[in-house]
């Protein structure tokens, strides 16, 4: 009995302790949040991005913006790449969504659009008299993030797919450099294989072996597009990224994948995955170790070129022999989220970020983000010491002319599709299963997946 | 002498009288094999650590070399300096924040869990078993399941971008640690409490002066677990903290390699990893003796 009484005394004291802790904390936080959201004072907008130097450079631009826009304050929120989506999700659920962001994480534009997260900017832009040409944005690039003629995102960076090549390796093998000119139709896929063969050294010794080409043109589902093979039905692009049909087991698609896998197992000019893994170590890209002659990559590969242990050049992605697109574009847009209380102010900030001066500044601050603004592009072409600016310009012009926006931005539920491909396609990459069998397996699983997620 | 002969000539016939020597010889061979095996295993275990230290001391060009060097050509000790002086990493602030969060969480968890565990082990009450089962069953909820509701709660409390969402819950006990401590408290003999009561101790003093001092090993275990968990926690800080001044080490480390577009500064990252593992090693080394101390026995006599 006595015990129980003592216990009863303990309870209130405990509660008291917690109340004290909670109240002390509550007072603390009031000062740090919720300032300037109401009334006539300046409005605060939140820009949500990835916590890495090539994304957070925006912070350094804010003082400029705030001095020219005294009624708007910009706050930057950030998360590491891997956690970007979960943090955004939690914030949206808590009605605490940022005003401005992009598809920086795993999800693409289609995912944001389908979840109804995006604001339609059309009216604000019309009211303001927005003209893409004022900001040097090509109309085709502006159209990427339009659905039914309504604008849901304004592009701000223009990554493309390029071919990087190891100049030292070419010199050593006495092979002339590939062209950067997209109009030169003699630079074909077959020619590339021929050149790659001359660069390849097949040796069991990892230190001596090297390969001619690594054909990383987009994600796996994208590759057939390079050979003019359709894998998603046309309605995908008008239907919020939801394909009614996919054709990954069509004879054309299988032939395309066999052609790409043939680089590894038939022509033996591309590295098998196991070799790449052991050579690239923690960096994930064997090209960086100087063991690959030509590598088809996103133009972000240029950003670190000053760290390479070899000289690097840029070339055009070879002509596939059809009218199919030759470059995958990764045009990143800025979105105003639907829950934003200050869409107009967020739109002002977008306009600031795509203006010529700021785009030029961004190249330097970010360490090589390609501007969307054509007026700032010269500066970009000239910002890679040791690489001929004219070649970069050629490659960009050609890529934008012959390019297609990356499927990962446009197909809904892309992260699941991509994961399925990575898991299933490994068998074809490792040559443990014939390509047709792998593709039939993928098609079956994909049908099920799409049926489930695209209801 | 005779042992040496046998070792040199394995085909010698064994005299039963020398059986002792023979078994000794077998032991040594077995020991040698075991020793070699242990060295191999140790090496495979320790190799990542060696490679971490080696990468930490490489220049950014050497970091990309193939084949990789184990002993750097040039020891880039300045990497450590860069780590602390770099404005984008702000390593000192990350470190300070991590220590604050971890230390307060340890205090909170140890105190609150011990209190609850003491109650569960000492008192009889109606529905105690059900309450205990309920508490234990919360261990089965994965974090992502409670993530969003918790986030909404803390966001409505206005605790965003403060350490509160990370710290306050630790003062409300942790099911696993309560379970651990309850098992330990149950093993304490009742005689101890009885003698305390005879001396006129209040209930809280019984807890504070008898149960707690006798639970060194259990409390150290709880403290170390809590420290390691909060020290390594990434998702919590990512969700609740948003400004550089509040980030903890795991967020900073994740940010260092989160660029899709540039080669991560792996040498700096490895420096940071070394600095991050040091406190864990230090705490483990210093608390290890508490694991083995048998205070309970000396307490009864």
PDB file of C-alpha atoms in Angstrom, chain A residues 60-213:
ATOM      1  CA  UNK A  60      24.946  32.657 -52.670  1.00  0.00           C
ATOM      2  CA  UNK A  61      22.621  34.307 -55.186  1.00  0.00           C
ATOM      3  CA  UNK A  62      19.975  35.183 -52.622  1.00  0.00           C
ATOM      4  CA  UNK A  63      21.535  38.430 -51.300  1.00  0.00           C
ATOM      5  CA  UNK A  64      21.441  39.808 -54.861  1.00  0.00           C
ATOM      6  CA  UNK A  65      17.833  38.798 -55.283  1.00  0.00           C
ATOM      7  CA  UNK A  66      16.734  40.178 -51.939  1.00  0.00           C
ATOM      8  CA  UNK A  67      18.362  43.523 -52.599  1.00  0.00           C
ATOM      9  CA  UNK A  68      16.493  43.931 -55.887  1.00  0.00           C
ATOM     10  CA  UNK A  69      13.270  42.439 -54.498  1.00  0.00           C
ATOM     11  CA  UNK A  70      12.995  43.951 -51.002  1.00  0.00           C
ATOM     12  CA  UNK A  71       9.524  42.486 -50.458  1.00  0.00           C
ATOM     13  CA  UNK A  72      10.657  38.869 -50.904  1.00  0.00           C
ATOM     14  CA  UNK A  73      12.888  36.794 -48.658  1.00  0.00           C
ATOM     15  CA  UNK A  74      14.213  33.416 -49.802  1.00  0.00           C
ATOM     16  CA  UNK A  75      14.937  30.549 -47.454  1.00  0.00           C
ATOM     17  CA  UNK A  76      16.802  27.485 -48.687  1.00  0.00           C
ATOM     18  CA  UNK A  77      15.954  24.042 -47.325  1.00  0.00           C
ATOM     19  CA  UNK A  78      18.050  21.067 -48.281  1.00  0.00           C
ATOM     20  CA  UNK A  79      18.452  17.331 -47.929  1.00  0.00           C
ATOM     21  CA  UNK A  80      21.004  14.800 -49.191  1.00  0.00           C
ATOM     22  CA  UNK A  81      20.127  13.259 -52.560  1.00  0.00           C
ATOM     23  CA  UNK A  82      19.053   9.887 -51.161  1.00  0.00           C
ATOM     24  CA  UNK A  83      16.660  11.459 -48.644  1.00  0.00           C
ATOM     25  CA  UNK A  84      15.369  14.242 -50.883  1.00  0.00           C
ATOM     26  CA  UNK A  85      12.079  12.541 -51.715  1.00  0.00           C
ATOM     27  CA  UNK A  86      11.220  11.382 -48.192  1.00  0.00           C
ATOM     28  CA  UNK A  87      11.796  14.805 -46.700  1.00  0.00           C
ATOM     29  CA  UNK A  88       9.659  16.432 -49.374  1.00  0.00           C
ATOM     30  CA  UNK A  89       6.949  13.851 -48.807  1.00  0.00           C
ATOM     31  CA  UNK A  90       6.896  14.471 -45.075  1.00  0.00           C
ATOM     32  CA  UNK A  91       6.789  18.215 -45.604  1.00  0.00           C
ATOM     33  CA  UNK A  92       3.944  17.995 -48.090  1.00  0.00           C
ATOM     34  CA  UNK A  93       2.007  15.747 -45.713  1.00  0.00           C
ATOM     35  CA  UNK A  94       2.540  18.214 -42.879  1.00  0.00           C
ATOM     36  CA  UNK A  95       1.288  21.074 -45.088  1.00  0.00           C
ATOM     37  CA  UNK A  96       4.728  22.533 -44.810  1.00  0.00           C
ATOM     38  CA  UNK A  97       5.665  22.167 -48.483  1.00  0.00           C
ATOM     39  CA  UNK A  98       8.357  24.387 -49.977  1.00  0.00           C
ATOM     40  CA  UNK A  99       7.290  26.997 -52.526  1.00  0.00           C
ATOM     41  CA  UNK A 100       9.868  26.147 -55.105  1.00  0.00           C
ATOM     42  CA  UNK A 101      11.784  23.031 -56.060  1.00  0.00           C
ATOM     43  CA  UNK A 102      12.584  20.690 -58.910  1.00  0.00           C
ATOM     44  CA  UNK A 103      12.666  16.953 -59.495  1.00  0.00           C
ATOM     45  CA  UNK A 104      16.084  16.770 -57.882  1.00  0.00           C
ATOM     46  CA  UNK A 105      15.473  13.378 -56.260  1.00  0.00           C
ATOM     47  CA  UNK A 106      14.490  10.027 -57.756  1.00  0.00           C
ATOM     48  CA  UNK A 107      11.051  11.070 -58.936  1.00  0.00           C
ATOM     49  CA  UNK A 108      10.590  12.874 -62.243  1.00  0.00           C
ATOM     50  CA  UNK A 109       8.273  15.627 -63.430  1.00  0.00           C
ATOM     51  CA  UNK A 110       5.501  13.113 -64.201  1.00  0.00           C
ATOM     52  CA  UNK A 111       5.465  11.932 -60.611  1.00  0.00           C
ATOM     53  CA  UNK A 112       5.014  15.456 -59.269  1.00  0.00           C
ATOM     54  CA  UNK A 113       2.400  16.216 -61.874  1.00  0.00           C
ATOM     55  CA  UNK A 114       0.379  13.064 -61.254  1.00  0.00           C
ATOM     56  CA  UNK A 115       0.360  13.584 -57.514  1.00  0.00           C
ATOM     57  CA  UNK A 116      -1.112  17.016 -58.141  1.00  0.00           C
ATOM     58  CA  UNK A 117       1.788  18.776 -56.494  1.00  0.00           C
ATOM     59  CA  UNK A 118       2.417  21.346 -59.176  1.00  0.00           C
ATOM     60  CA  UNK A 119       1.010  24.814 -59.714  1.00  0.00           C
ATOM     61  CA  UNK A 120      -0.122  25.777 -63.172  1.00  0.00           C
ATOM     62  CA  UNK A 121       1.997  28.813 -63.977  1.00  0.00           C
ATOM     63  CA  UNK A 122       0.255  29.691 -67.230  1.00  0.00           C
ATOM     64  CA  UNK A 123      -1.889  32.540 -65.865  1.00  0.00           C
ATOM     65  CA  UNK A 124       0.883  34.148 -63.857  1.00  0.00           C
ATOM     66  CA  UNK A 125       3.139  34.008 -66.896  1.00  0.00           C
ATOM     67  CA  UNK A 126       0.484  35.414 -69.199  1.00  0.00           C
ATOM     68  CA  UNK A 127      -0.224  38.265 -66.818  1.00  0.00           C
ATOM     69  CA  UNK A 128       3.461  39.026 -66.631  1.00  0.00           C
ATOM     70  CA  UNK A 129       3.944  38.755 -70.398  1.00  0.00           C
ATOM     71  CA  UNK A 130       6.599  36.047 -70.061  1.00  0.00           C
ATOM     72  CA  UNK A 131       8.456  35.367 -73.281  1.00  0.00           C
ATOM     73  CA  UNK A 132      10.814  32.409 -73.426  1.00  0.00           C
ATOM     74  CA  UNK A 133      12.985  34.228 -75.912  1.00  0.00           C
ATOM     75  CA  UNK A 134      13.652  37.015 -73.386  1.00  0.00           C
ATOM     76  CA  UNK A 135      15.434  34.404 -71.310  1.00  0.00           C
ATOM     77  CA  UNK A 136      17.120  32.665 -74.212  1.00  0.00           C
ATOM     78  CA  UNK A 137      15.094  29.495 -73.736  1.00  0.00           C
ATOM     79  CA  UNK A 138      14.484  27.505 -76.908  1.00  0.00           C
ATOM     80  CA  UNK A 139      10.800  26.842 -77.499  1.00  0.00           C
ATOM     81  CA  UNK A 140      11.267  23.064 -77.741  1.00  0.00           C
ATOM     82  CA  UNK A 141      12.871  23.036 -74.302  1.00  0.00           C
ATOM     83  CA  UNK A 142      10.092  25.209 -72.907  1.00  0.00           C
ATOM     84  CA  UNK A 143       7.515  22.731 -74.225  1.00  0.00           C
ATOM     85  CA  UNK A 144       8.922  19.774 -72.270  1.00  0.00           C
ATOM     86  CA  UNK A 145       7.097  20.708 -69.089  1.00  0.00           C
ATOM     87  CA  UNK A 146       3.831  21.744 -70.667  1.00  0.00           C
ATOM     88  CA  UNK A 147       0.802  19.510 -70.348  1.00  0.00           C
ATOM     89  CA  UNK A 148      -2.217  20.384 -72.540  1.00  0.00           C
ATOM     90  CA  UNK A 149      -0.630  23.743 -73.280  1.00  0.00           C
ATOM     91  CA  UNK A 150      -0.294  24.621 -69.599  1.00  0.00           C
ATOM     92  CA  UNK A 151       3.123  25.312 -68.144  1.00  0.00           C
ATOM     93  CA  UNK A 152       4.005  23.454 -64.966  1.00  0.00           C
ATOM     94  CA  UNK A 153       7.726  24.043 -64.921  1.00  0.00           C
ATOM     95  CA  UNK A 154      10.226  26.550 -66.260  1.00  0.00           C
ATOM     96  CA  UNK A 155      13.568  25.066 -67.325  1.00  0.00           C
ATOM     97  CA  UNK A 156      16.707  26.419 -65.696  1.00  0.00           C
ATOM     98  CA  UNK A 157      19.485  24.028 -66.663  1.00  0.00           C
ATOM     99  CA  UNK A 158      20.263  22.190 -69.858  1.00  0.00           C
ATOM    100  CA  UNK A 159      22.279  18.994 -69.414  1.00  0.00           C
ATOM    101  CA  UNK A 160      22.657  16.919 -72.570  1.00  0.00           C
ATOM    102  CA  UNK A 161      24.262  13.599 -73.437  1.00  0.00           C
ATOM    103  CA  UNK A 162      27.746  13.821 -74.842  1.00  0.00           C
ATOM    104  CA  UNK A 163      30.635  11.571 -75.662  1.00  0.00           C
ATOM    105  CA  UNK A 164      33.687  12.106 -73.497  1.00  0.00           C
ATOM    106  CA  UNK A 165      36.897  10.582 -74.778  1.00  0.00           C
ATOM    107  CA  UNK A 166      40.271   9.951 -73.256  1.00  0.00           C
ATOM    108  CA  UNK A 167      42.679  11.921 -75.455  1.00  0.00           C
ATOM    109  CA  UNK A 168      45.735  10.236 -73.989  1.00  0.00           C
ATOM    110  CA  UNK A 169      44.409   6.830 -74.969  1.00  0.00           C
ATOM    111  CA  UNK A 170      43.675   7.969 -78.523  1.00  0.00           C
ATOM    112  CA  UNK A 171      47.169   9.463 -78.837  1.00  0.00           C
ATOM    113  CA  UNK A 172      48.772   6.294 -77.562  1.00  0.00           C
ATOM    114  CA  UNK A 173      46.861   4.132 -80.042  1.00  0.00           C
ATOM    115  CA  UNK A 174      47.461   6.608 -82.869  1.00  0.00           C
ATOM    116  CA  UNK A 175      43.762   6.925 -83.611  1.00  0.00           C
ATOM    117  CA  UNK A 176      42.310  10.290 -84.741  1.00  0.00           C
ATOM    118  CA  UNK A 177      39.866  11.956 -82.351  1.00  0.00           C
ATOM    119  CA  UNK A 178      36.129  11.569 -83.022  1.00  0.00           C
ATOM    120  CA  UNK A 179      34.241  14.567 -84.393  1.00  0.00           C
ATOM    121  CA  UNK A 180      32.127  16.960 -82.374  1.00  0.00           C
ATOM    122  CA  UNK A 181      30.012  17.821 -85.402  1.00  0.00           C
ATOM    123  CA  UNK A 182      26.546  16.298 -85.377  1.00  0.00           C
ATOM    124  CA  UNK A 183      26.148  16.968 -89.094  1.00  0.00           C
ATOM    125  CA  UNK A 184      29.073  14.705 -89.939  1.00  0.00           C
ATOM    126  CA  UNK A 185      27.112  11.564 -90.813  1.00  0.00           C
ATOM    127  CA  UNK A 186      30.240   9.465 -91.338  1.00  0.00           C
ATOM    128  CA  UNK A 187      30.559   9.297 -87.551  1.00  0.00           C
ATOM    129  CA  UNK A 188      28.269   6.291 -87.170  1.00  0.00           C
ATOM    130  CA  UNK A 189      27.669   3.631 -84.567  1.00  0.00           C
ATOM    131  CA  UNK A 190      29.616   1.114 -86.675  1.00  0.00           C
ATOM    132  CA  UNK A 191      32.484   3.560 -87.044  1.00  0.00           C
ATOM    133  CA  UNK A 192      32.472   3.971 -83.270  1.00  0.00           C
ATOM    134  CA  UNK A 193      32.777   0.196 -82.839  1.00  0.00           C
ATOM    135  CA  UNK A 194      35.672   0.206 -85.286  1.00  0.00           C
ATOM    136  CA  UNK A 195      37.502   2.940 -83.367  1.00  0.00           C
ATOM    137  CA  UNK A 196      36.709   1.284 -80.053  1.00  0.00           C
ATOM    138  CA  UNK A 197      38.195  -1.972 -81.268  1.00  0.00           C
ATOM    139  CA  UNK A 198      41.501  -0.213 -81.924  1.00  0.00           C
ATOM    140  CA  UNK A 199      41.533   1.187 -78.409  1.00  0.00           C
ATOM    141  CA  UNK A 200      40.590  -2.035 -76.669  1.00  0.00           C
ATOM    142  CA  UNK A 201      43.263  -4.082 -74.960  1.00  0.00           C
ATOM    143  CA  UNK A 202      41.914  -7.507 -73.989  1.00  0.00           C
ATOM    144  CA  UNK A 203      43.987  -8.866 -71.170  1.00  0.00           C
ATOM    145  CA  UNK A 204      43.238 -10.918 -68.096  1.00  0.00           C
ATOM    146  CA  UNK A 205      45.410  -8.548 -66.130  1.00  0.00           C
ATOM    147  CA  UNK A 206      43.175  -5.747 -64.879  1.00  0.00           C
ATOM    148  CA  UNK A 207      46.027  -3.287 -64.965  1.00  0.00           C
ATOM    149  CA  UNK A 208      46.702  -3.807 -68.663  1.00  0.00           C
ATOM    150  CA  UNK A 209      43.173  -4.273 -69.942  1.00  0.00           C
ATOM    151  CA  UNK A 210      41.142  -1.380 -71.286  1.00  0.00           C
ATOM    152  CA  UNK A 211      37.991  -0.960 -73.342  1.00  0.00           C
ATOM    153  CA  UNK A 212      37.108   1.268 -76.254  1.00  0.00           C
ATOM    154  CA  UNK A 213      33.606   2.468 -75.453  1.00  0.00           C
TER     155      UNK A 213
END
